[in-house]
């Protein structure tokens, strides 16, 4: 199994190499050279299996010889052992033909735990074989950083630094990043906003002497290994509702297009998915693009579903690669045009995208109303991101069962929930002491040299 870049001009890599590389050297994203297909009988045989067993069977064909079978089973078991629900990704019913896939039972209460926990285990296992040590630096607006802290804390061959904008993440998100006590993980509160944090991380990657010196690696959402881990819950939920004998549709609250792209891979593998519905908040570049064919950027408007506040969805490049017949040069050209403000999607590509994806947008007041209405009619308390999904799903209901992905626990975004319901949601019991644990964080200036010296000093390189 080999991986190629969406821009067609980077080395072909194995799974293990693609995981460690992240962004391809030509600026593209790695995708499988061909997607393995599961035949109907193989999909049917997933019914009734544990989440871990389904994870093994769905992901194994993508791995080549990076891990042995028993080794990979062990990594999966370790990744999901810390989840607060035996089903890992349980389904609850919202209406006659509408289901909610709860992806917030992981250690940091957001779906990012599914991929981050597994990539932590896989990176550690791969590094342990060579004795290498790497340094991971990432920027976060909240959920990614906390998921990475939980996933990498205590791992022997990794040092992790997370930059978050000082004063601009929720109390729960901050505490999830500052309370892990292991000495290999470091929370850095930087003066500035999320874009500043991201810019400094990019600067570190572009300083090749520094990058090679500390063995820098990334785990942002374009990493193929993260996408792959997210394919699994499309299978586990669809099979629970009768796949492969019955088709299902999914609605996915979307930001960087990583989560919904995993659904696209599941569909290519043979899972009968009728429609994948993109749900956006007021940052609706994807909804506009699918409806009009014009992919044009517009400044970010901060919303009450902040994990979906994006200007450009980086993983959309992977869907464009297929829509343009896997022509890397054509994708490179589009991305160059995007830097100048946008591009028009060709008729052929648009037709291909519309045959798989539908889309909808949810305004701020609709998000609040959906939280209130869902609680009144089902008792389910939604986080604002999941509410965006439920609202858009309701506009797309039909004879095919609809599964909406619930991407975070409501207690992670208590202000929006309180605004809707007049009451703050409680943290799950297993983390009720989050506000009593000691915090450990370093306040840093928005200054590359200062950041680099902290990383060098703490890693001893
Ligand atoms: C990251 C995130 C999203 C968006 O997921 P993408 O893969 O970037 O599309 C949605 N909801 C929550 C709670 C998130 O943390």
Coordinates of C-alpha atoms and ligand atoms in Angstrom, one line a residue:
X1 CA 0.0 0.0 0.0
X2 CA 1.5 3.3 -1.1
X3 CA 0.6 6.9 -0.6
X4 CA 0.9 9.7 -3.2
X5 CA 0.6 13.5 -3.0
X6 CA -2.4 15.4 -4.2
X7 CA 0.0 17.7 -6.1
X8 CA 1.8 14.8 -7.8
X9 CA 5.3 16.0 -7.2
X10 CA 6.4 14.4 -3.8
X11 CA 8.0 11.1 -3.1
X12 CA 5.7 8.0 -2.9
X13 CA 5.6 6.8 0.8
X14 CA 4.6 3.9 2.9
X15 CA 1.9 4.3 5.6
X16 CA 4.5 4.7 8.3
X17 CA 6.3 7.3 6.3
X18 CA 3.2 9.2 5.4
X19 CA 2.2 9.3 9.1
X20 CA 5.5 10.8 10.2
X21 CA 5.7 13.2 7.3
X22 CA 2.3 14.9 7.5
X23 CA 2.3 17.5 4.8
X24 CA 3.9 16.4 1.5
X25 CA 7.1 18.2 0.3
X26 CA 5.2 19.6 -2.7
X27 CA 2.7 21.2 -0.4
X28 CA 0.1 18.5 -1.1
X29 CA -1.7 15.9 1.1
X30 CA -1.0 12.2 1.0
X31 CA -3.8 9.8 -0.2
X32 CA -3.7 6.1 -0.8
X33 CA -2.7 5.2 -4.4
X34 CA -5.8 3.0 -4.5
X35 CA -8.5 2.6 -1.9
X36 CA -9.0 -1.1 -0.7
X37 CA -12.5 -2.4 -1.1
X38 CA -14.4 -4.5 1.4
X39 CA -16.9 -6.9 -0.2
X40 CA -20.5 -7.1 1.0
X41 CA -19.8 -10.3 3.1
X42 CA -16.9 -8.6 4.8
X43 CA -18.9 -5.6 5.8
X44 CA -21.8 -7.8 6.9
X45 CA -19.4 -9.7 9.1
X46 CA -18.7 -6.5 11.1
X47 CA -22.2 -6.6 12.6
X48 CA -22.1 -7.2 16.4
X49 CA -18.3 -6.9 16.6
X50 CA -16.5 -4.6 19.2
X51 CA -15.4 -1.2 18.0
X52 CA -11.8 -2.3 18.3
X53 CA -12.4 -5.4 16.1
X54 CA -14.1 -3.2 13.5
X55 CA -11.2 -0.8 13.7
X56 CA -8.7 -3.6 13.0
X57 CA -10.6 -5.0 10.0
X58 CA -11.3 -1.6 8.4
X59 CA -7.8 -0.1 8.8
X60 CA -5.6 -3.1 8.4
X61 CA -5.6 -3.0 4.5
X62 CA -4.2 0.5 4.5
X63 CA -1.2 -0.2 6.7
X64 CA 1.1 -2.4 4.5
X65 CA 3.8 -3.9 6.7
X66 CA 4.2 -0.9 9.0
X67 CA 2.8 -3.0 12.0
X68 CA 2.2 -6.7 12.5
X69 CA -1.4 -7.8 13.1
X70 CA -1.0 -8.5 16.8
X71 CA 1.0 -5.4 17.3
X72 CA -1.7 -3.3 15.6
X73 CA -4.5 -4.9 17.6
X74 CA -2.6 -3.9 20.8
X75 CA -2.3 -0.3 19.6
X76 CA -6.0 -0.1 18.9
X77 CA -6.8 -1.6 22.4
X78 CA -4.6 0.9 24.1
X79 CA -6.0 3.8 22.1
X80 CA -9.6 3.3 23.1
X81 CA -9.2 1.9 26.6
X82 CA -9.5 5.3 28.2
X83 CA -13.0 6.0 26.6
X84 CA -15.9 6.5 28.9
X85 CA -18.3 4.3 27.0
X86 CA -18.1 0.6 26.2
X87 CA -19.4 1.1 22.6
X88 CA -16.8 3.9 22.1
X89 CA -19.1 5.5 19.5
X90 CA -22.7 4.8 20.6
X91 CA -25.8 5.7 18.5
X92 CA -28.9 7.4 20.0
X93 CA -32.1 8.0 18.2
X94 CA -33.3 11.6 17.5
X95 CA -36.4 10.9 15.5
X96 CA -38.1 8.2 13.4
X97 CA -35.3 8.0 10.9
X98 CA -32.6 10.2 12.4
X99 CA -29.8 9.0 14.6
X100 CA -27.0 10.7 16.5
X101 CA -23.5 9.2 16.6
X102 CA -21.9 10.3 19.9
X103 CA -18.2 10.8 19.3
X104 CA -17.5 12.6 22.6
X105 CA -16.8 9.8 25.0
X106 CA -13.0 10.0 24.7
X107 CA -10.7 11.6 27.3
X108 CA -11.1 15.2 26.0
X109 CA -14.8 14.9 25.1
X110 CA -14.4 15.6 21.3
X111 CA -14.2 13.3 18.3
X112 CA -10.6 14.3 17.8
X113 CA -9.7 11.7 20.5
X114 CA -10.6 8.9 18.1
X115 CA -7.7 9.8 15.7
X116 CA -5.3 11.4 18.2
X117 CA -5.3 8.5 20.7
X118 CA -4.5 6.1 17.9
X119 CA -1.8 8.2 16.2
X120 CA -0.1 8.6 19.5
X121 CA 0.1 4.9 20.0
X122 CA 1.2 4.3 16.4
X123 CA 3.9 7.0 16.4
X124 CA 5.3 5.7 19.7
X125 CA 5.4 2.1 18.4
X126 CA 7.1 3.1 15.2
X127 CA 9.7 5.3 17.0
X128 CA 10.4 2.7 19.6
X129 CA 11.7 0.3 16.9
X130 CA 14.4 2.7 15.8
X131 CA 15.0 4.4 19.2
X132 CA 14.4 7.8 17.5
X133 CA 12.9 10.8 19.4
X134 CA 10.7 13.4 17.8
X135 CA 9.3 16.8 18.7
X136 CA 5.7 17.5 17.8
X137 CA 4.6 21.2 17.7
X138 CA 1.0 22.1 17.1
X139 CA -1.2 25.2 17.2
X140 CA -4.8 24.9 18.5
X141 CA -7.9 26.8 18.9
X142 CA -8.8 24.3 21.6
X143 CA -9.9 20.8 20.7
X144 CA -6.9 19.6 18.8
X145 CA -4.4 20.7 21.4
X146 CA -6.3 19.0 24.3
X147 CA -6.7 15.8 22.3
X148 CA -3.0 15.8 21.5
X149 CA -2.0 16.4 25.1
X150 CA -4.0 13.5 26.3
X151 CA -2.8 11.2 23.5
X152 CA 1.0 11.9 23.8
X153 CA 1.4 12.4 27.5
X154 CA 3.9 10.0 29.0
X155 CA 5.0 8.5 25.6
X156 CA 8.7 7.8 25.8
X157 CA 9.9 8.9 22.3
X158 CA 7.9 12.1 21.8
X159 CA 8.0 15.6 23.2
X160 CA 4.8 17.6 22.5
X161 CA 4.4 21.4 22.5
X162 CA 1.0 22.9 22.1
X163 CA 0.6 26.6 21.3
X164 CA -2.8 28.1 22.2
X165 CA -3.9 31.8 22.1
X166 CA -3.7 33.1 25.7
X167 CA -7.2 34.0 27.0
X168 CA -9.0 32.7 23.9
X169 CA -9.8 29.1 24.7
X170 CA -12.6 27.9 27.0
X171 CA -11.8 27.0 30.6
X172 CA -12.4 23.3 30.0
X173 CA -10.2 23.3 26.9
X174 CA -7.4 25.2 28.7
X175 CA -7.5 22.9 31.7
X176 CA -7.4 19.9 29.5
X177 CA -4.1 21.2 28.1
X178 CA -2.5 22.5 31.3
X179 CA -3.3 19.8 33.8
X180 CA -1.5 16.8 32.4
X181 CA 1.6 16.4 34.7
X182 CA 3.9 14.3 32.5
X183 CA 7.2 16.1 31.7
X184 CA 7.1 15.3 27.9
X185 CA 4.0 17.5 27.2
X186 CA 4.1 21.3 27.3
X187 CA 1.3 23.8 27.1
X188 CA 2.4 27.3 25.8
X189 CA 0.0 30.2 26.1
X190 CA 1.0 32.6 23.4
X191 CA 0.1 36.3 23.2
X192 CA -2.0 36.7 20.0
X193 CA -4.8 34.8 18.3
X194 CA -5.1 31.4 16.7
X195 CA -3.7 32.6 13.4
X196 CA -0.6 33.9 15.1
X197 CA -0.1 30.5 16.8
X198 CA -0.5 28.8 13.5
X199 CA 1.9 31.2 11.8
X200 CA 4.6 30.6 14.4
X201 CA 4.3 26.8 14.0
X202 CA 4.7 27.2 10.2
X203 CA 7.8 29.4 10.8
X204 CA 9.3 26.6 12.9
X205 CA 8.7 24.1 10.1
X206 CA 10.2 26.5 7.5
X207 CA 13.4 27.0 9.6
X208 CA 15.1 23.8 8.3
X209 CA 18.0 23.9 10.6
X210 CA 15.7 24.1 13.6
X211 CA 13.3 21.5 12.1
X212 CA 16.0 18.9 11.5
X213 CA 17.8 19.7 14.8
X214 CA 14.8 18.9 17.0
X215 CA 13.3 16.3 14.6
X216 CA 10.0 18.3 14.2
X217 CA 6.8 16.4 13.2
X218 CA 3.1 17.4 13.0
X219 CA -0.2 15.8 13.9
X220 CA -2.6 18.3 12.4
X221 CA -5.8 17.2 10.6
X222 CA -4.2 16.7 7.2
X223 CA -2.2 13.7 8.6
X224 CA -3.5 10.7 6.7
X225 CA -3.3 8.5 9.8
X226 CA -5.8 10.8 11.5
X227 CA -8.2 10.6 8.5
X228 CA -8.0 6.8 8.5
X229 CA -8.8 6.4 12.2
X230 CA -12.0 8.3 11.5
X231 CA -13.2 5.9 8.8
X232 CA -14.0 3.3 11.4
X233 CA -17.0 4.9 13.0
X234 CA -18.8 5.3 9.7
X235 CA -18.6 1.5 9.4
X236 CA -19.5 0.7 13.0
X237 CA -22.6 3.0 13.0
X238 CA -23.8 2.0 9.5
X239 CA -23.6 -1.7 10.3
X240 CA -25.6 -1.1 13.5
X241 CA -28.4 0.2 11.3
X242 CA -28.4 -2.6 8.8
X243 CA -25.6 -1.9 6.3
X244 CA -24.5 -3.4 3.9
X245 CA -28.1 -4.6 3.3
X246 CA -29.5 -1.1 3.9
X247 CA -27.9 2.2 2.8
X248 CA -27.5 5.1 5.2
X249 CA -26.6 8.8 4.9
X250 CA -24.4 11.0 7.2
X251 CA -24.5 14.6 8.2
X252 CA -21.1 15.9 9.4
X253 CA -20.4 19.2 11.2
X254 CA -17.5 20.4 9.1
X255 CA -14.5 22.6 9.5
X256 CA -11.3 21.4 7.9
X257 CA -13.1 18.6 6.0
X258 CA -11.1 15.8 7.7
X259 CA -14.1 14.1 9.4
X260 CA -16.3 14.1 6.4
X261 CA -13.5 13.0 4.1
X262 CA -13.2 9.9 6.2
X263 CA -16.8 9.2 5.3
X264 CA -15.9 9.6 1.7
X265 CA -13.2 7.0 2.1
X266 CA -15.7 4.6 3.8
X267 CA -18.0 5.0 0.8
X268 CA -15.1 4.3 -1.6
X269 CA -14.3 1.2 0.4
X270 CA -17.8 -0.1 -0.4
X271 CA -19.9 1.0 2.5
X272 CA -23.4 1.9 1.1
X273 CA -23.6 5.6 1.9
X274 CA -26.2 7.5 -0.1
X275 CA -25.3 11.1 0.8
X276 CA -22.6 12.8 2.9
X277 CA -24.1 16.1 4.0
X278 CA -21.6 18.9 4.8
X279 CA -23.0 21.0 7.7
X280 CA -21.3 24.4 8.1
X281 CA -21.9 27.3 10.5
X282 CA -21.8 30.9 9.2
X283 CA -18.3 30.2 7.9
X284 CA -19.9 28.5 4.9
X285 CA -17.2 28.4 2.1
X286 CA -18.0 24.7 1.5
X287 CA -21.8 25.2 1.3
X288 CA -21.3 28.1 -1.1
X289 CA -18.8 26.2 -3.2
X290 CA -21.0 23.1 -3.6
X291 CA -24.1 25.2 -4.5
X292 CA -22.4 27.8 -6.8
X293 CA -19.2 26.1 -8.0
X294 CA -17.1 29.1 -6.8
X295 CA -14.6 28.3 -4.1
X296 CA -13.8 31.7 -2.7
X297 CA -12.4 32.7 0.6
X298 CA -14.0 35.2 2.9
X299 CA -12.6 36.3 6.3
X300 CA -13.4 34.1 9.4
X301 CA -16.4 35.2 11.4
X302 CA -16.1 34.0 15.0
X303 CA -19.1 31.8 15.9
X304 CA -20.5 29.8 18.9
X305 CA -19.2 26.7 17.2
X306 CA -15.5 27.8 17.1
X307 CA -14.0 24.5 16.1
X308 CA -15.6 25.0 12.7
X309 CA -14.5 28.6 12.2
X310 CA -12.2 28.2 9.2
X311 CA -11.4 30.2 6.1
X312 CA -10.2 27.3 4.0
X313 CA -10.8 23.6 4.5
X314 CA -7.4 22.0 4.1
X315 CA -8.7 18.4 3.6
X316 CA -11.0 19.5 0.7
X317 CA -7.9 19.3 -1.5
X318 CA -8.2 15.5 -1.2
X319 CA -11.7 15.5 -2.6
X320 CA -10.7 17.9 -5.4
X321 CA -7.8 15.5 -6.3
X322 CA -10.4 12.8 -7.1
X323 CA -12.9 15.2 -8.7
X324 CA -10.1 16.3 -11.1
X325 CA -9.3 12.7 -12.1
X326 CA -6.3 12.5 -9.7
X327 CA -4.5 15.2 -11.8
X328 CA -1.9 16.6 -9.3
X329 CA -0.8 19.4 -11.6
X330 CA -4.4 20.6 -11.9
X331 CA -4.8 20.6 -8.1
X332 CA -1.5 22.5 -7.7
X333 CA -2.9 25.1 -10.1
X334 CA -6.2 25.4 -8.2
X335 CA -4.3 25.8 -4.9
X336 CA -2.2 28.6 -6.4
X337 CA -5.4 30.4 -7.5
X338 CA -6.8 29.9 -4.0
X339 CA -3.9 31.9 -2.6
X340 CA -5.1 34.8 -4.8
X341 CA -8.7 34.5 -3.5
X342 CA -10.4 31.5 -5.0
X343 CA -11.2 29.5 -8.1
X344 CA -14.1 28.1 -10.1
X345 CA -14.7 24.3 -9.8
X346 CA -14.9 22.8 -13.3
X347 CA -18.3 21.4 -14.4
X348 CA -17.1 17.8 -14.4
X349 CA -15.6 18.1 -10.9
X350 CA -18.6 19.8 -9.5
X351 CA -20.8 17.0 -10.9
X352 CA -18.7 14.4 -9.2
X353 CA -18.7 16.3 -5.9
X354 CA -22.5 16.7 -6.0
X355 CA -23.0 13.0 -6.7
X356 CA -21.5 12.3 -3.2
X357 CA -22.0 15.4 -1.1
X358 CA -24.9 17.6 -0.2
X359 CA -24.5 20.7 2.0
X360 CA -26.3 23.1 4.3
X361 CA -25.5 26.1 6.6
X362 CA -26.7 26.9 10.1
X363 CA -26.9 30.5 11.4
X364 CA -26.0 31.4 15.0
X365 CA -29.7 31.8 16.2
X366 CA -30.6 28.5 14.5
X367 CA -27.8 26.7 16.4
X368 CA -29.2 28.0 19.7
X369 CA -32.8 27.1 18.7
X370 CA -31.6 23.6 17.7
X371 CA -30.0 23.0 21.1
X372 CA -33.2 24.1 22.8
X373 CA -35.5 22.1 20.5
X374 CA -33.5 18.9 20.6
X375 CA -33.5 18.9 24.4
X376 CA -37.2 19.6 24.5
X377 CA -38.1 16.8 22.1
X378 CA -35.4 14.1 22.9
X379 CA -33.7 15.0 26.2
X380 CA -30.4 15.1 24.3
X381 CA -28.1 18.0 25.1
X382 CA -26.1 19.0 22.0
X383 CA -22.9 20.9 21.8
X384 CA -23.1 23.8 19.3
X385 CA -21.2 22.0 16.6
X386 CA -23.4 18.9 16.8
X387 CA -26.4 21.3 16.7
X388 CA -25.2 22.7 13.4
X389 CA -25.2 19.1 12.2
X390 CA -28.7 18.3 13.5
X391 CA -30.2 21.4 11.9
X392 CA -28.8 20.6 8.5
X393 CA -29.6 16.9 8.8
X394 CA -33.3 17.7 9.5
X395 CA -33.4 19.5 6.2
X396 CA -32.1 16.4 4.4
X397 CA -34.2 13.6 6.0
X398 CA -35.8 11.1 3.6
X399 CA -36.4 7.4 3.4
X400 CA -32.7 6.6 4.1
X401 CA -31.7 6.5 7.7
X402 CA -29.7 9.7 8.6
X403 CA -26.8 9.6 11.0
X404 CA -25.6 12.9 12.4
X405 CA -22.1 13.0 13.9
X406 CA -22.1 14.6 17.4
X407 CA -18.5 16.0 17.5
X408 CA -18.2 17.3 21.1
X409 CA -19.7 16.9 24.6
X410 CA -21.9 19.8 25.5
X411 CA -19.9 20.5 28.7
X412 CA -17.0 21.5 26.5
X413 CA -19.0 24.5 25.3
X414 CA -21.1 25.5 28.3
X415 CA -21.7 29.1 27.4
X416 CA -23.6 28.3 24.2
X417 CA -25.6 25.6 25.9
X418 CA -26.5 27.9 28.8
X419 CA -27.6 30.5 26.3
X420 CA -29.9 28.0 24.7
X421 CA -31.2 26.2 27.8
X422 CA -30.6 28.6 30.7
X423 CA -28.5 25.9 32.4
X424 CA -24.8 24.9 32.3
X425 CA -24.2 21.2 31.3
X426 CA -22.1 19.2 33.8
X427 CA -18.8 17.5 33.1
X428 CA -19.0 13.7 33.0
X429 CA -18.2 12.3 36.5
X430 CA -14.9 10.8 35.5
X431 CA -13.5 14.3 34.9
X432 CA -15.5 16.2 37.5
X433 CA -12.2 17.1 39.3
X434 CA -10.8 18.9 36.2
X435 CA -11.2 22.3 38.0
X436 CA -9.3 21.1 41.1
X437 CA -6.2 19.8 39.3
X438 CA -3.0 22.0 39.3
X439 CA -2.3 23.8 36.0
X440 CA 1.1 24.0 34.4
X441 CA 1.6 26.4 31.5
X442 CA 4.3 28.7 30.1
X443 CA 3.2 32.2 28.9
X444 CA 5.2 33.1 25.8
X445 CA 5.5 36.1 23.5
X446 CA 4.5 36.0 19.9
X447 CA 8.2 35.6 19.0
X448 CA 9.8 32.8 17.0
X449 CA 13.2 33.0 18.6
X450 CA 11.8 32.8 22.1
X451 CA 9.6 29.8 21.2
X452 CA 12.5 28.0 19.6
X453 CA 14.7 28.5 22.6
X454 CA 12.0 27.0 24.8
X455 CA 11.7 24.0 22.6
X456 CA 15.4 23.5 22.4
X457 CA 15.9 23.9 26.1
X458 CA 13.1 21.5 27.1
X459 CA 14.1 18.8 24.6
X460 CA 17.8 19.2 25.3
X461 CA 18.6 19.5 21.5
Ligands
LIG1 C1 -12.5 19.7 14.7 C2 -13.9 19.8 15.0 C3 -14.9 19.9 14.0 C4 -14.5 20.0 12.6 O1 -14.0 18.8 12.1 P1 -13.2 18.8 10.7 O2 -12.6 17.4 10.6 O3 -12.2 19.9 10.8 O4 -14.2 19.1 9.6 C5 -16.3 19.9 14.4 N1 -16.6 19.9 15.7 C6 -15.7 19.8 16.7 C7 -16.2 19.8 18.1 C8 -14.4 19.8 16.4 O5 -13.5 19.7 17.4

